PDB file of C-alpha atoms in Angstrom:
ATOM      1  CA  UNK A 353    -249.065  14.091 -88.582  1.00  0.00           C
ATOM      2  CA  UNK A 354    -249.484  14.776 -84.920  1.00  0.00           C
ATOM      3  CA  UNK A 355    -248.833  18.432 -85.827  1.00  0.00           C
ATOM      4  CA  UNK A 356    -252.950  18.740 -87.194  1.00  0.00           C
ATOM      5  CA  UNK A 357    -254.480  17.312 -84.061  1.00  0.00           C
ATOM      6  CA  UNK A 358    -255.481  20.189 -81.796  1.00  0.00           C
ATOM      7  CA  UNK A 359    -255.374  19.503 -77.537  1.00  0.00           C
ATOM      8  CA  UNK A 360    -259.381  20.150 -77.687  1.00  0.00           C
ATOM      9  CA  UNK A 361    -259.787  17.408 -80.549  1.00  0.00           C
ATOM     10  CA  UNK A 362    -257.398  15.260 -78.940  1.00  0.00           C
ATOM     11  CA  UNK A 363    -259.439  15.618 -75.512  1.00  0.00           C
ATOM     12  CA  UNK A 364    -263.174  15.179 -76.895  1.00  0.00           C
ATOM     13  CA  UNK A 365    -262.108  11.542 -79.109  1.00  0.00           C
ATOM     14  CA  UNK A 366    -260.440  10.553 -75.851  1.00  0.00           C
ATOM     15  CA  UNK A 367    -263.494  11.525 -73.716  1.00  0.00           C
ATOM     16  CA  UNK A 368    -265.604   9.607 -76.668  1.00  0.00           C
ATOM     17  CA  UNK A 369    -263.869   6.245 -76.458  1.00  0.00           C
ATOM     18  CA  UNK A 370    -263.767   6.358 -72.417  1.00  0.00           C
ATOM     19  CA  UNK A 371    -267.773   7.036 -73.182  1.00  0.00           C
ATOM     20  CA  UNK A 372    -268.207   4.137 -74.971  1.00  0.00           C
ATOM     21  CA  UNK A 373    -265.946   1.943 -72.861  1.00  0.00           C
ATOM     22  CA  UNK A 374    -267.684   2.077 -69.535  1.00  0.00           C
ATOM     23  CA  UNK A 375    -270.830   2.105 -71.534  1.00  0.00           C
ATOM     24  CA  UNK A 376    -269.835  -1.560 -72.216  1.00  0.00           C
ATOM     25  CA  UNK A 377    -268.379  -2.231 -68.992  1.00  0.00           C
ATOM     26  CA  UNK A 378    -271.617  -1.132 -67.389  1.00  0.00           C
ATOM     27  CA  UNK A 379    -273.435  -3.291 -69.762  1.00  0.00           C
ATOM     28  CA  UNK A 380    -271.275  -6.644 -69.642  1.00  0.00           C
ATOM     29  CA  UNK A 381    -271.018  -6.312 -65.523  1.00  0.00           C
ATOM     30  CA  UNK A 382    -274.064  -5.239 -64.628  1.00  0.00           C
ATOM     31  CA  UNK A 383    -276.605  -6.634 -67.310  1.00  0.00           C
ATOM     32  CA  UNK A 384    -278.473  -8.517 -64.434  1.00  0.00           C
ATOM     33  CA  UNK A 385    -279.141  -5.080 -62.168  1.00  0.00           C
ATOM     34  CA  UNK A 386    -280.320  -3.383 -65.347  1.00  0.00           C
ATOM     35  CA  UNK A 387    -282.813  -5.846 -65.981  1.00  0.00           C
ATOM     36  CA  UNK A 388    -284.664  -6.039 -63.439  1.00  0.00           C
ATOM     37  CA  UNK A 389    -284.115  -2.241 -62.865  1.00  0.00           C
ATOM     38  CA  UNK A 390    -285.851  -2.249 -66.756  1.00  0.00           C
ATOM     39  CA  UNK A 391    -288.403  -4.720 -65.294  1.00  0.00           C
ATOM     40  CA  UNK A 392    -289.135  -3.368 -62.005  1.00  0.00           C
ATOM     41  CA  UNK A 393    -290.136  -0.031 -64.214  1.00  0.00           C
ATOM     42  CA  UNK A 394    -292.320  -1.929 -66.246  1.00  0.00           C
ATOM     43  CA  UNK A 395    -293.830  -3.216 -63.595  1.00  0.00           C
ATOM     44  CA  UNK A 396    -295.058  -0.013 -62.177  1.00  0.00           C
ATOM     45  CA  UNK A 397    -296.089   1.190 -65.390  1.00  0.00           C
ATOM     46  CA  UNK A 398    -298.721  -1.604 -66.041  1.00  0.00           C
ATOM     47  CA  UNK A 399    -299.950  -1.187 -62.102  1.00  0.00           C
ATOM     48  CA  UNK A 400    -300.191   2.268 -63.023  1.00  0.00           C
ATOM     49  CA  UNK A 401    -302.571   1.371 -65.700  1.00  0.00           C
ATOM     50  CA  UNK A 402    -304.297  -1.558 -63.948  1.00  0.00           C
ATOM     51  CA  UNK A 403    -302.874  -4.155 -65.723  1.00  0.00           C
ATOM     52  CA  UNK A 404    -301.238  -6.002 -63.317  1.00  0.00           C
ATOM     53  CA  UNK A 405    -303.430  -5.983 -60.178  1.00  0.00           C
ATOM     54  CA  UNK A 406    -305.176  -9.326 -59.623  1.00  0.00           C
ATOM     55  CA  UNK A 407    -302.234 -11.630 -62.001  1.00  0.00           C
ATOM     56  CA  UNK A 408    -301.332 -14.081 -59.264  1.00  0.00           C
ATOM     57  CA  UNK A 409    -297.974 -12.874 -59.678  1.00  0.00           C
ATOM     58  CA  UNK A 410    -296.279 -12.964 -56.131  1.00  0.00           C
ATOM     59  CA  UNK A 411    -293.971 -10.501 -56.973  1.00  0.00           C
ATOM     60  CA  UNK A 412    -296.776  -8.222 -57.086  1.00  0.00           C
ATOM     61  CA  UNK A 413    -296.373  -8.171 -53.282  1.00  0.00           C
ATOM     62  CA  UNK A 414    -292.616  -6.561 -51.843  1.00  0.00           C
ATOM     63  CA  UNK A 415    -290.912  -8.750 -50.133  1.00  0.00           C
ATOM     64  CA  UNK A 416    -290.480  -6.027 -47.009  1.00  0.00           C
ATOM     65  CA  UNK A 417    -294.283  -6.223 -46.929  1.00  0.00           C
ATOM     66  CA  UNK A 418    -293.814 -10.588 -45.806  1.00  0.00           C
ATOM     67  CA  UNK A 419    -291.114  -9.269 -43.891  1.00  0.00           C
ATOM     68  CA  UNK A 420    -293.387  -6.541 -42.071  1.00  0.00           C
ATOM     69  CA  UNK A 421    -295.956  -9.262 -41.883  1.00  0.00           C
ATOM     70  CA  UNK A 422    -293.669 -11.978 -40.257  1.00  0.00           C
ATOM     71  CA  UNK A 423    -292.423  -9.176 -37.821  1.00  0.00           C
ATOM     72  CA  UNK A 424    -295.985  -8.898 -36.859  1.00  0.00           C
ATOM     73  CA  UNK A 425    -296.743 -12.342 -36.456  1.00  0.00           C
ATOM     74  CA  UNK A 426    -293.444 -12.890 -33.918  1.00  0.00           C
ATOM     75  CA  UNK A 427    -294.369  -9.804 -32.157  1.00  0.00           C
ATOM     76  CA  UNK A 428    -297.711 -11.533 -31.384  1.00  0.00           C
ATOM     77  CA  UNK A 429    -296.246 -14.586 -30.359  1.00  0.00           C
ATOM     78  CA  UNK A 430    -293.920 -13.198 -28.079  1.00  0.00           C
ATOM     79  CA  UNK A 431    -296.438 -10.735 -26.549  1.00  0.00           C
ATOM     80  CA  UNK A 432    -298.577 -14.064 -25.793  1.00  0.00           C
ATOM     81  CA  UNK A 433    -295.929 -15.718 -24.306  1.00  0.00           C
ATOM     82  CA  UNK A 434    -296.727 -19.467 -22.681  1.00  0.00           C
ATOM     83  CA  UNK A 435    -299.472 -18.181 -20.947  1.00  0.00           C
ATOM     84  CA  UNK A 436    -301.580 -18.274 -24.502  1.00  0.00           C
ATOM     85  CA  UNK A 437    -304.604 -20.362 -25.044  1.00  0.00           C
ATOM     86  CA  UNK A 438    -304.969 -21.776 -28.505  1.00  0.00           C
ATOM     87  CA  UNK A 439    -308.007 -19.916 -29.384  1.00  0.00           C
ATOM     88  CA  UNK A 440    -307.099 -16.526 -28.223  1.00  0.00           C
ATOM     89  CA  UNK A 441    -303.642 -16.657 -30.304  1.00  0.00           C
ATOM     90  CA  UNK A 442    -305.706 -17.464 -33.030  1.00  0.00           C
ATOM     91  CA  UNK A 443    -307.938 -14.659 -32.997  1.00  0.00           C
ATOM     92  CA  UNK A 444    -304.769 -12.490 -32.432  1.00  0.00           C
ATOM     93  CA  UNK A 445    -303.320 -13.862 -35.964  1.00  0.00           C
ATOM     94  CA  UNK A 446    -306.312 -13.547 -37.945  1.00  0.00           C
ATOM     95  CA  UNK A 447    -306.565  -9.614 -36.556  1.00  0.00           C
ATOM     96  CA  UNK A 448    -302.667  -9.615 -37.717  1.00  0.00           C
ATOM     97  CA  UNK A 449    -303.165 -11.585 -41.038  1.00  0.00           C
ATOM     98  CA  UNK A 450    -306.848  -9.773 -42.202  1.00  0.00           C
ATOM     99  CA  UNK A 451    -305.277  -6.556 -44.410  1.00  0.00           C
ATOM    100  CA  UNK A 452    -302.345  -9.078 -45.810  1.00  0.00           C
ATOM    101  CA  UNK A 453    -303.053  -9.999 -49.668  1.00  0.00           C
ATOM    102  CA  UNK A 454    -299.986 -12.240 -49.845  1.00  0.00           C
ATOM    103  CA  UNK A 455    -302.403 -15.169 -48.423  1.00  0.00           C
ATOM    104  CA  UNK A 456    -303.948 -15.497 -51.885  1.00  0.00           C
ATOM    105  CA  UNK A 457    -300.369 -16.933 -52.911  1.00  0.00           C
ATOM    106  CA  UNK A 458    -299.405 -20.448 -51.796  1.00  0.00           C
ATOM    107  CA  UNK A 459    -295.815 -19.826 -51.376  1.00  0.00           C
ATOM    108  CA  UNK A 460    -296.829 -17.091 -48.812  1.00  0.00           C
ATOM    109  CA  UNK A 461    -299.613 -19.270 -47.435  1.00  0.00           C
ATOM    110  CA  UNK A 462    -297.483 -22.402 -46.833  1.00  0.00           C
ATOM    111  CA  UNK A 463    -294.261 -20.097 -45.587  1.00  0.00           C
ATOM    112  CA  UNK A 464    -296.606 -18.126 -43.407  1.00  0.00           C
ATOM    113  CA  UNK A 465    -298.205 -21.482 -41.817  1.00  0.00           C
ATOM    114  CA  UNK A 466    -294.863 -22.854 -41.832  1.00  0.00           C
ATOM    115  CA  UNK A 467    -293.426 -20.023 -39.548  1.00  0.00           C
ATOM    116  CA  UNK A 468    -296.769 -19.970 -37.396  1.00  0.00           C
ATOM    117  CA  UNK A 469    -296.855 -24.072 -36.847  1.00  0.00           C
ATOM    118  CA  UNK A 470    -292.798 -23.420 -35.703  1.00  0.00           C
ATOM    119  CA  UNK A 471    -293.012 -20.266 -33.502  1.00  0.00           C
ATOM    120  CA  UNK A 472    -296.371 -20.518 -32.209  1.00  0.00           C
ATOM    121  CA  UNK A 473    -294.591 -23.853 -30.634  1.00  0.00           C
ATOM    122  CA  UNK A 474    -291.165 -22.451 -29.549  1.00  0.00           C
ATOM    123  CA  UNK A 475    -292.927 -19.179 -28.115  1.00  0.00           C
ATOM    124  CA  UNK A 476    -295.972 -19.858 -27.047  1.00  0.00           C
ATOM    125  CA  UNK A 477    -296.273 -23.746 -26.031  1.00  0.00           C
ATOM    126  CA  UNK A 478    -298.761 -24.052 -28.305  1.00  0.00           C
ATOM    127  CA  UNK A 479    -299.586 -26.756 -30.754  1.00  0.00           C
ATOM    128  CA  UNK A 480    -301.265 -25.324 -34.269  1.00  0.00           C
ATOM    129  CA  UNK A 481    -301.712 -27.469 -37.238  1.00  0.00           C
ATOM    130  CA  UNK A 482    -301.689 -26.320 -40.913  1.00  0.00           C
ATOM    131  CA  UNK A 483    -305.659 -27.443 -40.615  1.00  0.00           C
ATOM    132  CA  UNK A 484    -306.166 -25.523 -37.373  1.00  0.00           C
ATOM    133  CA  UNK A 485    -304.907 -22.164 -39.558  1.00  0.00           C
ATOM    134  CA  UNK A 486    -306.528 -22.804 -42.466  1.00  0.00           C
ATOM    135  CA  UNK A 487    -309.942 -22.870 -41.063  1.00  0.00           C
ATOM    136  CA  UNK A 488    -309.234 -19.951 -39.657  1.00  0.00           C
ATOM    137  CA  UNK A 489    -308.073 -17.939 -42.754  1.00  0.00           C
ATOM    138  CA  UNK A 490    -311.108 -19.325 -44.904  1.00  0.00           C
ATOM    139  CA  UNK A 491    -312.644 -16.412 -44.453  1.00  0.00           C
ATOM    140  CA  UNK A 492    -310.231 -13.857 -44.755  1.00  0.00           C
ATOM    141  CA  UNK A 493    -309.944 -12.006 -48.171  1.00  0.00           C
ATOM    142  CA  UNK A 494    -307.834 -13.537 -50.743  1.00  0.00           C
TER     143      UNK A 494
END
C-alpha cells in the first residue's frame, strides 16, 4: 500500500493539511485582530467614498491624534509655567484646540476638560472650571 504513494504526493497532502491547520489556528487565536483588521479596512473604504465623514463616530478620530493633542496641551502648560494669568493660558488653548475635530465628541470634550481643569492646576497654579473652558470653545468648530 505504501508502495503507490510517491515522495512528491506524500509531500504536497502533507503541505495541504499543515495549510489548513494554521489556517484554523490563525482563525481560532487571532479572530479578534482579524476583525478589526476587516473593520479598520472597511472603514477606510466608506471614508474613501464619503460615507463616513460627519457620523459622530469617535473612532473616526485616531487615537494618536488625542494623544498629539494632549501632548500639545501639556506642552502649553508647562511652557506657561506659574507665572500664567488665567486669560492668557486660555487664549494659548483655544490657539492649541482650534484645528482639533475631536471637540465635537463628548468623551473627548469631557476627557480634554478633565485633563485641562487637572494640569492647568498642578502646572500652572491656575484655577479653570469646566464653565470657564466651555465658553471658551463655543466658538470653535465642532
Amino acid at each position: 500500500m505504501l508502495e503507490g504513494i510517491s515522495w512528491g504526493t506524500f509531500i504536497h497532502t502533507v503541505a495541504v493539511i499543515s495549510a489548513i491547520y494554521y489556517v484554523i489556528v490563525l482563525a481560532l487565536y487571532y479572530r479578534g485582530d482579524l476583525n478589526s483588521l476587516g473593520q479598520r479596512k472597511a472603514a477606510v473604504s466608506a471614508r474613501e467614498h464619503g460615507k463616513n465623514e460627519e457620523s459622530g463616530d469617535p473612532s473616526n478620530i485616531p487615537i494618536d491624534g488625542v494623544q498629539t493633542v494632549l501632548d500639545n496641551i501639556r506642552g502649553v502648560l508647562e511652557q506657561a509655567g506659574k507665572q500664567a494669568g488665567k486669560e492668557g493660558l486660555l487664549n494659548q488653548l483655544h490657539q492649541t484646540l482650534a484645528s482639533f475635530d475631536g471637540l465635537r465628541q463628548p468623551a473627548y470634550r469631557n476627557a480634554l476638560k478633565n485633563y485641562i481643569i487637572k494640569h492647568a492646576e498642578e502646572l500652572c497654579g491656575v484655577g479653570l472650571s469646566g464653565e470657564e473652558l466651555e465658553s471658551d470653545w463655543a466658538d470653535l468648530p465642532r
